[in-house]
Amino acid sequence: MNTYARFPLTLVRGKGARVWDDQGQAYLDFISGIAVNTLGHAHPKMTEALTEQAATMLHCSNLFHIPKQQQLAELLTRLSGLDAVFFCNSGAEANEGAIKLARKYFHDRGLPGRTIITATQSFHGRLLATLSATGQDKVKTGFDPLPTGFAHVPLNDMAALKQTVNDDTAAILLEPLQGEGGVNIAQIDYLQAVRQLCDERGLLLILDEVQTGIGRCGTMFAFEQADIVPDILTLAKGLGGGVAIGAMLATKRVATSFGQGTHGSTFGGNPLACTAALTVLDVIESEQLLANVQQRGEQLQRGLQALADRHPVIRDVRGQGLLIGAELSIDAAPLIAAARAHGLLILMAGPHVLRFLPPLNITADEVETALAIVDTILKNRTLENGTSRAGALGNGTGEGT
Ligand SMILES: *Cc1c(COP(=O)(O)O)cnc(C)c1O
């Protein structure tokens, strides 16, 4: 079905941070399949582990114990400080599970029908409940009736949140950094105040780290930077490094509400997907990728900041680790097309923000190459505007040029 506005490009192969199209043209991949290809493309350890697992067993269903799933659950709980995991196949599914678990937790305490508060500009997925949870109207239109039980407040506005919380509130669901919504950072003191509010009112804090988790922000989970722990945590995108897997983690107190028969998934946590996730976590540690994310992230942010000084169309540079946005005073789409023509794949986050999501093992040279391409396309844009071709790359507003 025609659900995607695809780039006019067919990618057929990749190695590290480089991908090739069907014409043999190479590109530097600063999209990583939307924060999915954590280790880049065709990492030898991933190839080896998946090949071996494929020759052993792909799937057997959760009717049986699965050693790789147990191993992955032990590792994820140890890394996160949470106690139990439910495995599924995507971010929306992980959030759907989190919503069900939060509702069941209150149901078990004789308090059914409670509401979950999320942030405006949030993105939590395309399934019906996660659409309702999402704080952007554009994705909801046409899908009535949507599940009820959600309220939305502006991010980083503690007063608005306190006003919205009432005796019917079950949980607060937040992204520590909104990826799809424009690379908007939840401030550390806000996250800490939300944690405190949840503790005071007996509410659950659910963090959606589907995009920010698994090292993307320079720590294994973004919440570590606020020195808090959520009651429920969701993961997906980067977890399998390109193999579909999602996970929903919870503290013991909350997780006990999911007893036998309350929730399930046919594919979730199968041996192949768990092997991929174990390999991602193993390589993040053995190749010290968290340190690389911090260093390359700083390099990329500093470089973009320097470009902003010379090209005022860049209004703001923000992000954490290797989830970085550059907000523009013009439309992002033409610049993304221009970058592609120069061999760099980057993404949008809303109409005016360029989003950079390289693999976690990106090198300093590759970051420099990407910055040089961004510089070139911004220079070309200025030149073209200066020679009465205003709007050739922009939307014709000429703002900031
Ligand atoms: C991508 C994303 C989702 C949805 O994940 P899917 O795997 O596409 O269902 C949910 N939450 C956040 C924060 C995301 O970035």
Short mmCIF file of C-alpha atoms and ligand atoms in Angstrom, two decimals:
data_model
loop_
_atom_site.label_atom_id
_atom_site.label_comp_id
_atom_site.label_asym_id
_atom_site.label_seq_id
_atom_site.Cartn_x
_atom_site.Cartn_y
_atom_site.Cartn_z
CA MET A 1 0.00 0.00 0.00
CA ASN A 2 1.08 3.52 -0.65
CA THR A 3 1.72 4.47 2.99
CA TYR A 4 5.24 5.89 2.57
CA ALA A 5 6.57 8.97 0.78
CA ARG A 6 9.78 7.20 -0.19
CA PHE A 7 13.04 8.87 -1.22
CA PRO A 8 13.80 8.26 -4.92
CA LEU A 9 16.52 5.82 -4.00
CA THR A 10 16.87 2.03 -3.85
CA LEU A 11 19.37 0.82 -1.27
CA VAL A 12 20.72 -2.66 -1.81
CA ARG A 13 23.77 -3.12 0.41
CA GLY A 14 25.70 -1.61 3.30
CA LYS A 15 28.99 -1.83 5.18
CA GLY A 16 29.53 0.11 8.40
CA ALA A 17 28.09 3.61 7.97
CA ARG A 18 28.09 3.33 4.17
CA VAL A 19 25.24 2.13 1.94
CA TRP A 20 25.06 1.61 -1.80
CA ASP A 21 22.15 2.08 -4.17
CA ASP A 22 21.20 -0.12 -7.13
CA GLN A 23 23.32 2.11 -9.42
CA GLY A 24 26.45 1.45 -7.34
CA GLN A 25 26.43 4.96 -5.82
CA ALA A 26 27.69 5.13 -2.20
CA TYR A 27 26.10 7.20 0.59
CA LEU A 28 27.06 8.01 4.14
CA ASP A 29 24.17 6.73 6.27
CA PHE A 30 23.19 9.24 8.97
CA ILE A 31 19.68 7.76 9.17
CA SER A 32 20.54 4.19 10.23
CA GLY A 33 17.10 2.91 9.26
CA ILE A 34 15.65 5.50 11.70
CA ALA A 35 17.94 4.79 14.66
CA VAL A 36 17.80 1.03 14.09
CA ASN A 37 21.19 0.01 12.63
CA THR A 38 23.03 0.51 15.92
CA LEU A 39 26.23 -1.19 14.71
CA GLY A 40 25.98 0.09 11.13
CA HIS A 41 25.52 -2.38 8.29
CA ALA A 42 26.92 -5.90 8.00
CA HIS A 43 28.88 -5.86 11.26
CA PRO A 44 30.91 -9.10 11.16
CA LYS A 45 29.89 -10.13 14.70
CA MET A 46 26.22 -9.66 13.80
CA THR A 47 26.59 -11.62 10.57
CA GLU A 48 28.33 -14.45 12.39
CA ALA A 49 25.88 -14.61 15.31
CA LEU A 50 22.79 -14.50 13.10
CA THR A 51 24.19 -17.04 10.66
CA GLU A 52 24.91 -19.44 13.48
CA GLN A 53 21.49 -18.90 15.08
CA ALA A 54 19.73 -19.31 11.71
CA ALA A 55 21.45 -22.66 11.33
CA THR A 56 20.34 -23.65 14.84
CA MET A 57 16.79 -22.38 15.40
CA LEU A 58 14.84 -19.31 14.23
CA HIS A 59 11.66 -19.66 16.22
CA CYS A 60 9.90 -22.03 18.56
CA SER A 61 7.22 -19.76 20.21
CA ASN A 62 6.78 -18.72 23.82
CA LEU A 63 5.14 -22.07 24.54
CA PHE A 64 8.70 -23.05 25.46
CA HIS A 65 11.60 -21.68 27.49
CA ILE A 66 14.08 -19.86 25.22
CA PRO A 67 17.66 -19.64 26.56
CA LYS A 68 18.64 -16.61 24.44
CA GLN A 69 15.51 -14.79 25.63
CA GLN A 70 16.37 -15.52 29.26
CA GLN A 71 19.94 -14.30 28.68
CA LEU A 72 18.69 -11.10 27.07
CA ALA A 73 16.16 -10.52 29.85
CA GLU A 74 18.89 -10.90 32.47
CA LEU A 75 21.14 -8.46 30.63
CA LEU A 76 18.42 -5.83 30.03
CA THR A 77 17.19 -5.95 33.62
CA ARG A 78 20.76 -5.67 34.94
CA LEU A 79 21.53 -2.71 32.66
CA SER A 80 18.27 -0.86 33.36
CA GLY A 81 17.71 -1.57 37.05
CA LEU A 82 14.20 -2.85 36.25
CA ASP A 83 13.13 -6.39 37.14
CA ALA A 84 11.18 -8.08 34.35
CA VAL A 85 10.78 -7.96 30.56
CA PHE A 86 8.05 -8.69 28.04
CA PHE A 87 9.37 -9.14 24.48
CA CYS A 88 7.52 -8.06 21.35
CA ASN A 89 8.44 -6.93 17.83
CA SER A 90 8.21 -3.14 17.56
CA GLY A 91 8.05 0.16 19.40
CA ALA A 92 4.30 0.56 19.07
CA GLU A 93 3.81 -2.95 20.43
CA ALA A 94 6.11 -2.24 23.38
CA ASN A 95 4.10 0.90 24.19
CA GLU A 96 0.81 -0.94 23.71
CA GLY A 97 2.05 -3.43 26.29
CA ALA A 98 3.07 -0.61 28.64
CA ILE A 99 -0.40 0.96 28.39
CA LYS A 100 -2.06 -2.40 29.09
CA LEU A 101 0.25 -3.05 32.03
CA ALA A 102 -0.38 0.38 33.60
CA ARG A 103 -4.13 -0.12 33.31
CA LYS A 104 -3.96 -3.64 34.73
CA TYR A 105 -1.82 -2.44 37.66
CA PHE A 106 -4.59 -0.04 38.73
CA HIS A 107 -7.35 -2.53 37.91
CA ASP A 108 -5.67 -4.99 40.30
CA ARG A 109 -5.90 -2.32 43.02
CA GLY A 110 -9.61 -1.76 42.44
CA LEU A 111 -8.98 1.44 40.47
CA PRO A 112 -9.93 0.71 36.84
CA GLY A 113 -10.51 3.24 34.06
CA ARG A 114 -7.65 5.58 34.81
CA THR A 115 -5.99 8.00 32.37
CA ILE A 116 -2.42 8.16 31.05
CA ILE A 117 -0.88 11.60 30.52
CA THR A 118 1.58 12.10 27.64
CA ALA A 119 3.30 15.12 26.07
CA THR A 120 2.21 17.19 23.11
CA GLN A 121 4.50 16.58 20.10
CA SER A 122 5.17 13.08 21.44
CA PHE A 123 5.23 10.01 19.21
CA HIS A 124 4.39 6.59 20.62
CA GLY A 125 3.40 4.54 17.57
CA ARG A 126 0.77 3.81 14.93
CA LEU A 127 -1.39 1.20 16.67
CA LEU A 128 -4.76 2.43 17.89
CA ALA A 129 -3.89 2.91 21.58
CA THR A 130 -0.45 4.33 20.79
CA LEU A 131 -2.07 6.74 18.30
CA SER A 132 -4.30 7.94 21.12
CA ALA A 133 -1.22 8.30 23.34
CA THR A 134 0.64 10.28 20.66
CA GLY A 135 0.44 14.05 21.14
CA GLN A 136 0.20 14.96 17.44
CA ASP A 137 -3.18 15.27 15.72
CA LYS A 138 -1.80 14.69 12.21
CA VAL A 139 -1.34 10.95 12.78
CA LYS A 140 -4.82 10.45 14.29
CA THR A 141 -7.06 11.92 11.60
CA GLY A 142 -9.38 9.41 10.00
CA PHE A 143 -9.08 6.65 12.58
CA ASP A 144 -12.00 7.39 14.91
CA PRO A 145 -13.11 5.94 17.23
CA LEU A 146 -9.75 5.85 18.99
CA PRO A 147 -9.28 4.29 22.43
CA THR A 148 -9.92 6.82 25.19
CA GLY A 149 -8.00 7.35 28.42
CA PHE A 150 -5.26 9.77 27.41
CA ALA A 151 -4.54 13.42 28.18
CA HIS A 152 -1.75 15.60 26.80
CA VAL A 153 0.37 18.36 28.31
CA PRO A 154 3.23 20.46 26.91
CA LEU A 155 6.68 18.98 27.56
CA ASN A 156 8.82 20.62 30.27
CA ASP A 157 5.80 22.43 31.76
CA MET A 158 5.51 21.17 35.33
CA ALA A 159 2.64 23.52 36.19
CA ALA A 160 0.54 22.16 33.29
CA LEU A 161 1.30 18.60 34.37
CA LYS A 162 0.35 19.24 38.01
CA GLN A 163 -2.89 20.84 36.84
CA THR A 164 -3.75 17.81 34.70
CA VAL A 165 -2.91 15.08 37.21
CA ASN A 166 -5.97 14.12 39.24
CA ASP A 167 -7.41 11.16 41.15
CA ASP A 168 -8.10 9.37 37.86
CA THR A 169 -4.51 9.48 36.63
CA ALA A 170 -2.68 6.16 36.24
CA ALA A 171 0.62 7.10 34.64
CA ILE A 172 2.77 9.68 32.92
CA LEU A 173 4.29 8.51 29.63
CA LEU A 174 7.22 10.49 28.21
CA GLU A 175 10.09 10.27 25.74
CA PRO A 176 13.27 11.57 27.46
CA LEU A 177 14.00 13.18 24.11
CA GLN A 178 11.25 13.47 21.50
CA GLY A 179 12.69 12.06 18.28
CA GLU A 180 9.86 12.24 15.74
CA GLY A 181 8.39 15.38 17.34
CA GLY A 182 11.39 17.59 16.55
CA VAL A 183 14.36 16.47 18.70
CA ASN A 184 12.91 18.12 21.83
CA ILE A 185 14.78 17.37 25.05
CA ALA A 186 12.91 16.70 28.30
CA GLN A 187 14.94 18.75 30.79
CA ILE A 188 16.67 16.83 33.55
CA ASP A 189 14.98 18.81 36.34
CA TYR A 190 11.61 18.23 34.63
CA LEU A 191 12.16 14.46 34.49
CA GLN A 192 13.24 14.48 38.14
CA ALA A 193 10.17 16.52 39.15
CA VAL A 194 7.92 14.14 37.19
CA ARG A 195 9.49 11.17 38.97
CA GLN A 196 8.88 12.88 42.32
CA LEU A 197 5.28 13.71 41.41
CA CYS A 198 4.67 10.07 40.43
CA ASP A 199 6.09 8.92 43.77
CA GLU A 200 3.98 11.40 45.75
CA ARG A 201 0.75 10.53 43.91
CA GLY A 202 1.32 6.80 43.48
CA LEU A 203 1.45 7.11 39.68
CA LEU A 204 3.54 5.08 37.26
CA LEU A 205 6.29 6.73 35.24
CA ILE A 206 6.53 5.14 31.79
CA LEU A 207 9.51 6.14 29.65
CA ASP A 208 9.35 5.50 25.91
CA GLU A 209 12.99 4.93 24.96
CA VAL A 210 12.13 3.25 21.66
CA GLN A 211 14.35 5.80 19.87
CA THR A 212 16.62 7.08 22.70
CA GLY A 213 17.51 3.73 24.29
CA ILE A 214 20.40 1.30 23.63
CA GLY A 215 23.20 3.85 23.68
CA ARG A 216 21.73 6.33 21.20
CA CYS A 217 21.98 9.24 23.66
CA GLY A 218 25.44 8.38 25.01
CA THR A 219 24.27 6.28 27.97
CA MET A 220 22.64 2.87 27.63
CA PHE A 221 19.30 4.52 28.47
CA ALA A 222 18.65 8.26 28.29
CA PHE A 223 16.97 8.24 31.72
CA GLU A 224 20.35 7.56 33.37
CA GLN A 225 21.32 11.16 32.60
CA ALA A 226 18.48 12.37 34.85
CA ASP A 227 19.45 9.90 37.59
CA ILE A 228 15.94 8.46 37.76
CA VAL A 229 14.45 5.03 37.07
CA PRO A 230 11.03 4.59 35.43
CA ASP A 231 8.41 2.06 36.56
CA ILE A 232 7.96 0.91 32.97
CA LEU A 233 10.44 1.27 30.08
CA THR A 234 9.92 0.56 26.39
CA LEU A 235 12.63 -0.24 23.83
CA ALA A 236 12.69 -1.26 20.18
CA LYS A 237 14.42 0.57 17.30
CA GLY A 238 18.12 0.12 18.13
CA LEU A 239 17.72 -3.00 20.27
CA GLY A 240 18.04 -5.58 17.48
CA GLY A 241 20.43 -3.58 15.29
CA GLY A 242 18.14 -4.22 12.30
CA VAL A 243 16.25 -7.34 13.38
CA ALA A 244 12.74 -6.56 14.63
CA ILE A 245 12.48 -6.77 18.41
CA GLY A 246 10.76 -4.69 21.07
CA ALA A 247 10.88 -4.91 24.84
CA MET A 248 8.76 -3.61 27.69
CA LEU A 249 10.43 -3.66 31.09
CA ALA A 250 8.93 -3.00 34.51
CA THR A 251 9.72 -3.10 38.19
CA LYS A 252 8.68 -6.25 40.04
CA ARG A 253 5.81 -4.45 41.82
CA VAL A 254 4.28 -3.46 38.47
CA ALA A 255 5.25 -6.51 36.42
CA THR A 256 3.31 -8.90 38.69
CA SER A 257 0.10 -7.46 37.19
CA PHE A 258 0.94 -9.33 33.98
CA GLY A 259 0.21 -12.86 35.12
CA GLN A 260 -0.16 -15.89 32.86
CA GLY A 261 -2.58 -15.30 29.99
CA THR A 262 -2.79 -11.51 30.38
CA HIS A 263 -0.64 -10.59 27.39
CA GLY A 264 1.26 -12.36 24.65
CA SER A 265 3.02 -12.37 21.30
CA THR A 266 3.68 -15.14 18.80
CA PHE A 267 7.01 -13.83 17.53
CA GLY A 268 8.14 -11.74 20.52
CA GLY A 269 11.59 -12.65 21.82
CA ASN A 270 12.28 -15.49 19.42
CA PRO A 271 15.80 -16.97 19.30
CA LEU A 272 16.87 -15.04 16.18
CA ALA A 273 15.73 -11.61 17.44
CA CYS A 274 17.23 -12.20 20.89
CA THR A 275 20.54 -13.24 19.31
CA ALA A 276 20.59 -9.94 17.40
CA ALA A 277 19.91 -7.93 20.56
CA LEU A 278 22.52 -9.85 22.57
CA THR A 279 25.05 -9.12 19.82
CA VAL A 280 24.19 -5.40 19.82
CA LEU A 281 24.67 -5.20 23.60
CA ASP A 282 27.86 -7.25 23.44
CA VAL A 283 29.44 -5.04 20.75
CA ILE A 284 28.37 -1.81 22.50
CA GLU A 285 30.43 -3.02 25.45
CA SER A 286 33.38 -4.66 23.65
CA GLU A 287 33.88 -1.75 21.23
CA GLN A 288 33.18 0.86 23.95
CA LEU A 289 30.53 2.48 21.82
CA LEU A 290 28.98 4.60 24.59
CA ALA A 291 32.21 6.60 24.78
CA ASN A 292 32.22 6.88 20.98
CA VAL A 293 28.61 8.13 20.98
CA GLN A 294 29.54 10.83 23.50
CA GLN A 295 32.64 11.93 21.57
CA ARG A 296 31.17 11.78 18.08
CA GLY A 297 27.97 13.39 19.35
CA GLU A 298 29.94 16.31 20.75
CA GLN A 299 31.92 16.58 17.52
CA LEU A 300 28.75 16.61 15.43
CA GLN A 301 26.96 19.14 17.66
CA ARG A 302 30.01 21.43 17.78
CA GLY A 303 30.42 21.16 14.01
CA LEU A 304 26.76 21.97 13.37
CA GLN A 305 26.98 24.87 15.81
CA ALA A 306 29.96 26.23 13.85
CA LEU A 307 27.92 25.88 10.64
CA ALA A 308 25.05 27.74 12.34
CA ASP A 309 27.40 30.67 12.99
CA ARG A 310 28.09 30.90 9.24
CA HIS A 311 24.68 29.87 7.94
CA PRO A 312 21.93 31.66 9.89
CA VAL A 313 19.23 29.40 8.39
CA ILE A 314 20.30 27.00 11.17
CA ARG A 315 18.40 28.45 14.11
CA ASP A 316 19.22 25.88 16.77
CA VAL A 317 21.32 22.75 17.26
CA ARG A 318 20.24 20.33 19.97
CA GLY A 319 20.18 16.68 20.99
CA GLN A 320 21.98 14.09 23.05
CA GLY A 321 24.64 11.65 21.93
CA LEU A 322 23.95 10.70 18.32
CA LEU A 323 20.34 11.87 18.21
CA ILE A 324 20.89 15.41 17.00
CA GLY A 325 18.60 17.95 15.41
CA ALA A 326 19.31 21.18 13.54
CA GLU A 327 16.28 23.45 13.47
CA LEU A 328 16.02 25.57 10.35
CA SER A 329 14.20 28.76 9.45
CA ILE A 330 13.33 27.07 6.13
CA ASP A 331 11.82 23.75 5.06
CA ALA A 332 14.08 20.79 5.78
CA ALA A 333 12.98 18.61 2.83
CA PRO A 334 14.92 20.40 0.04
CA LEU A 335 18.13 20.35 2.11
CA ILE A 336 17.67 16.65 2.76
CA ALA A 337 17.37 16.09 -1.01
CA ALA A 338 20.47 18.24 -1.60
CA ALA A 339 22.43 16.28 1.03
CA ARG A 340 21.41 13.05 -0.69
CA ALA A 341 22.66 14.37 -4.01
CA HIS A 342 26.02 14.95 -2.28
CA GLY A 343 26.09 11.44 -0.80
CA LEU A 344 24.72 12.03 2.71
CA LEU A 345 21.51 10.46 4.02
CA ILE A 346 19.81 12.51 6.75
CA LEU A 347 16.24 12.65 8.01
CA MET A 348 13.66 15.18 9.14
CA ALA A 349 12.00 15.52 12.55
CA GLY A 350 9.00 17.62 11.63
CA PRO A 351 9.05 20.04 8.67
CA HIS A 352 11.89 22.32 9.87
CA VAL A 353 14.35 20.06 11.68
CA LEU A 354 17.21 18.08 10.14
CA ARG A 355 17.80 14.89 12.16
CA PHE A 356 21.17 13.11 12.34
CA LEU A 357 21.15 9.46 13.45
CA PRO A 358 24.44 7.81 12.46
CA PRO A 359 25.32 4.31 13.69
CA LEU A 360 26.89 4.27 17.16
CA ASN A 361 30.26 3.18 15.70
CA ILE A 362 30.52 6.16 13.33
CA THR A 363 34.11 7.46 13.01
CA ALA A 364 35.47 10.99 13.46
CA ASP A 365 36.34 11.14 9.74
CA GLU A 366 32.82 10.17 8.74
CA VAL A 367 31.38 12.90 10.98
CA GLU A 368 33.74 15.44 9.36
CA THR A 369 32.63 14.29 5.89
CA ALA A 370 28.97 14.70 6.85
CA LEU A 371 29.61 18.19 8.24
CA ALA A 372 31.46 19.19 5.05
CA ILE A 373 28.47 18.06 2.96
CA VAL A 374 26.03 20.05 5.12
CA ASP A 375 28.33 23.07 4.73
CA THR A 376 28.38 22.60 0.94
CA ILE A 377 24.62 22.36 0.55
CA LEU A 378 24.06 25.43 2.73
CA LYS A 379 26.67 27.36 0.71
CA ASN A 380 25.08 26.26 -2.58
CA ARG A 381 21.71 27.35 -1.29
CA THR A 382 23.04 30.81 -0.47
CA LEU A 383 24.71 31.06 -3.90
CA GLU A 384 21.56 30.02 -5.72
CA ASN A 385 19.46 32.47 -3.73
CA GLY A 386 22.02 35.19 -4.52
CA THR A 387 21.76 34.55 -8.26
CA SER A 388 18.00 35.17 -8.36
CA ARG A 389 17.23 31.51 -8.01
CA ALA A 390 15.74 32.07 -4.58
CA GLY A 391 13.75 29.08 -3.49
CA ALA A 392 15.59 26.62 -5.71
CA LEU A 393 16.46 24.68 -2.59
CA GLY A 394 14.32 26.45 -0.03
CA ASN A 395 10.62 27.18 0.13
CA GLY A 396 11.04 30.65 -1.26
CA THR A 397 10.62 32.53 1.98
CA GLY A 398 14.27 33.54 1.94
CA GLU A 399 14.08 33.91 5.69
CA GLY A 400 17.44 34.04 7.40
CA THR A 401 19.49 34.20 4.21
C1 LIG B 1 9.57 4.87 16.29
C2 LIG B 1 8.97 5.12 17.61
C3 LIG B 1 7.86 4.38 18.06
C4 LIG B 1 7.16 3.36 17.18
O1 LIG B 1 8.00 2.29 16.88
P1 LIG B 1 7.57 1.24 15.72
O2 LIG B 1 8.62 0.18 15.83
O3 LIG B 1 7.59 1.98 14.44
O4 LIG B 1 6.22 0.75 16.07
C5 LIG B 1 7.39 4.62 19.32
N1 LIG B 1 7.96 5.53 20.13
C6 LIG B 1 9.03 6.25 19.75
C7 LIG B 1 9.64 7.22 20.69
C8 LIG B 1 9.56 6.08 18.47
O5 LIG B 1 10.59 6.83 18.06
#
